[in-house]
Coordinates of C-alpha atoms in Angstrom, one line a residue:
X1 CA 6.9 -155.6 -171.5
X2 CA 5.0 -152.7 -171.5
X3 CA 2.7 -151.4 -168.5
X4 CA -0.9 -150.7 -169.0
X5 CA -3.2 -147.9 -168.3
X6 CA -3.8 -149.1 -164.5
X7 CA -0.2 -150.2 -163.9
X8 CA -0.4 -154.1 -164.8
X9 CA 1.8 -155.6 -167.5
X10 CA -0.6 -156.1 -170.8
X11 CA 0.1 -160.0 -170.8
X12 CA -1.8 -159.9 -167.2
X13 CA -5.2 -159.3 -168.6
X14 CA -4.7 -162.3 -171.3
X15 CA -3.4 -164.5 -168.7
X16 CA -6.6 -164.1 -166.4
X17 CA -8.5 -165.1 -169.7
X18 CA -6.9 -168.2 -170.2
X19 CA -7.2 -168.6 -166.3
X20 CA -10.9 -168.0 -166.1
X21 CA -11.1 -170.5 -169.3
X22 CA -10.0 -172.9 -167.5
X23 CA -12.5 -172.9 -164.9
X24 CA -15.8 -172.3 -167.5
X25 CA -16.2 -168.9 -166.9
X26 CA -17.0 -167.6 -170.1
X27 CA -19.0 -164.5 -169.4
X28 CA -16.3 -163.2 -167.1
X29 CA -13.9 -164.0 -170.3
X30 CA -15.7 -162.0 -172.1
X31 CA -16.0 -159.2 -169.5
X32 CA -12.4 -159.0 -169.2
X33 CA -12.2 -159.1 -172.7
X34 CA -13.9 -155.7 -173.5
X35 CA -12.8 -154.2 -170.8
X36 CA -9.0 -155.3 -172.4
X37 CA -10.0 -154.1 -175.8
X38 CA -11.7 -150.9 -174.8
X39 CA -9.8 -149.7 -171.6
X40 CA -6.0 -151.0 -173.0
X41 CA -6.7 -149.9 -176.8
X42 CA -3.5 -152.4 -177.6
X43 CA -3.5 -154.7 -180.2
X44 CA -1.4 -157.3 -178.7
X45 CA -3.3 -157.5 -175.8
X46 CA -6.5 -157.7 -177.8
X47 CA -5.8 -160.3 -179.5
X48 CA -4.5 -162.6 -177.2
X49 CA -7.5 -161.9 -174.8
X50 CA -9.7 -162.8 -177.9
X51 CA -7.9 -166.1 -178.2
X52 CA -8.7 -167.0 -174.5
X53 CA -12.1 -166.1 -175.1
X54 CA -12.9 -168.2 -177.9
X55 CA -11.0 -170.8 -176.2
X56 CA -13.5 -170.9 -173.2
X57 CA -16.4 -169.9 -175.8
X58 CA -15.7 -172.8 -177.6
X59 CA -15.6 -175.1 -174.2
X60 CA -18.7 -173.5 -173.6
X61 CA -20.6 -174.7 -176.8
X62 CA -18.7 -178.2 -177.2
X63 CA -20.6 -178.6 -173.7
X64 CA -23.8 -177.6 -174.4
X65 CA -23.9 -179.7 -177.5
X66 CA -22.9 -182.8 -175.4
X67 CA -25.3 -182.3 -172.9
X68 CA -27.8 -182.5 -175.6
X69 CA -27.3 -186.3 -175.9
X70 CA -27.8 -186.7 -172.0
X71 CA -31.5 -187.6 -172.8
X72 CA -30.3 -191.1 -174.2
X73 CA -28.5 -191.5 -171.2
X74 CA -32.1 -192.2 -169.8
X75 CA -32.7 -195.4 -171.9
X76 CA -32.1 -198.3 -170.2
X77 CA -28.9 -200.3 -171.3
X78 CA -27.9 -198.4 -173.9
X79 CA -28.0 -195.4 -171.9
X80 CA -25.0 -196.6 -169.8
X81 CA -23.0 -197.1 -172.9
X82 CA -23.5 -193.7 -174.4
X83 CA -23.1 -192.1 -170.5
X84 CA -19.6 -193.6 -170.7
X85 CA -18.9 -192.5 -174.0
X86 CA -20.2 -189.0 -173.2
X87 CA -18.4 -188.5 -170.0
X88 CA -15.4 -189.8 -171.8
X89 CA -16.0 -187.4 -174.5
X90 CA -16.2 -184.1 -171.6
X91 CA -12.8 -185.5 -169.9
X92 CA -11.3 -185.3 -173.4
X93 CA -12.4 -182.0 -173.7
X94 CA -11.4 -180.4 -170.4
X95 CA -8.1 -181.5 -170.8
X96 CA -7.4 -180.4 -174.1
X97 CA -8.9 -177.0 -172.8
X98 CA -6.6 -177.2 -169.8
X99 CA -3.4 -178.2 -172.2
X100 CA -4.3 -175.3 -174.4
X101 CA -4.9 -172.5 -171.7
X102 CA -1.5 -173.4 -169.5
X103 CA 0.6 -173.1 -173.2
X104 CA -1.1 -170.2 -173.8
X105 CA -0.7 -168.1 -170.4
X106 CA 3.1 -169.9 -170.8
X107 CA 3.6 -168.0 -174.2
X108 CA 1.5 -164.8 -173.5
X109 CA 3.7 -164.4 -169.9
X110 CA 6.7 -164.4 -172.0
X111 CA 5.5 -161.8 -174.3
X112 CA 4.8 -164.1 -177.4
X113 CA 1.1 -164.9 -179.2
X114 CA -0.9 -167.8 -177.6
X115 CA -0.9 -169.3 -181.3
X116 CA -3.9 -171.7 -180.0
X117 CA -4.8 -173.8 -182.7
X118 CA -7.7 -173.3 -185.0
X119 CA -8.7 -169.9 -182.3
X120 CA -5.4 -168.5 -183.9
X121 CA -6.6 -168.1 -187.4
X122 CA -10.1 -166.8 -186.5
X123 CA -8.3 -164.3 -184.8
X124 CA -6.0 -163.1 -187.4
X125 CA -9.6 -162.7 -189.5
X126 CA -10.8 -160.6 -186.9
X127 CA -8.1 -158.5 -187.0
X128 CA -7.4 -158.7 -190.2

């Protein structure tokens, strides 16, 4: 694997991504992303720091849109029911998130593309 500009291997800044995705941190994702794409100018690296990104950006959003719904949580009754369902709905999401970040720092150590689902092909039209 080849070294970068400041001595790392270029699947180190991609693995940090899907780290950090992990966790929620989606501005430092996309911190680390720039500084990937402008400071490494490689591709490879680029793209697979783009796919860890959209990874935590889409964590990002699926939450926001859920905690949008917390307001029926306040009725009384039903809002137990939809709580459940909602919190349900979060653990869902984490763990997919989780699942998806270990393959990809897995693949992306070895020198291979993350190929995350669905982030993959939006990818490919960035890049294409």
């Amino acid at each position: 694997m080849k070294k970068s500009n400041y001595g790392f291997n270029l699947w180190f800044y991609p693995a940090i991504v899907f780290a950090l995705a992990i966790f929620g941190q989606t501005l430092l994702c996309g911190l680390i992303t720039i500084f990937a794409i402008a400071a490494e100018k490689d591709e490879w690296t680029s793209r697979q720091t783009l796919e860890a990104f959209f990874l935590s950006l889409v964590n990002s959003v699926v939450s926001v849109v859920l905690r949008l719904f917390d307001v029926v949580t306040w009725i009384p009754f039903l809002g137990t029911g939809v709580d459940v369902i909602l919190k349900f709905c979060t653990s869902v999401i984490g763990l997919v998130v989780l699942l998806l970040a270990v393959m990809g720092v897995l693949r992306v150590s070895r020198g291979e593309e993350a190929r995350i689902p669905g982030i993959h092909a939006l990818v490919n039209r960035v890049f294409s």
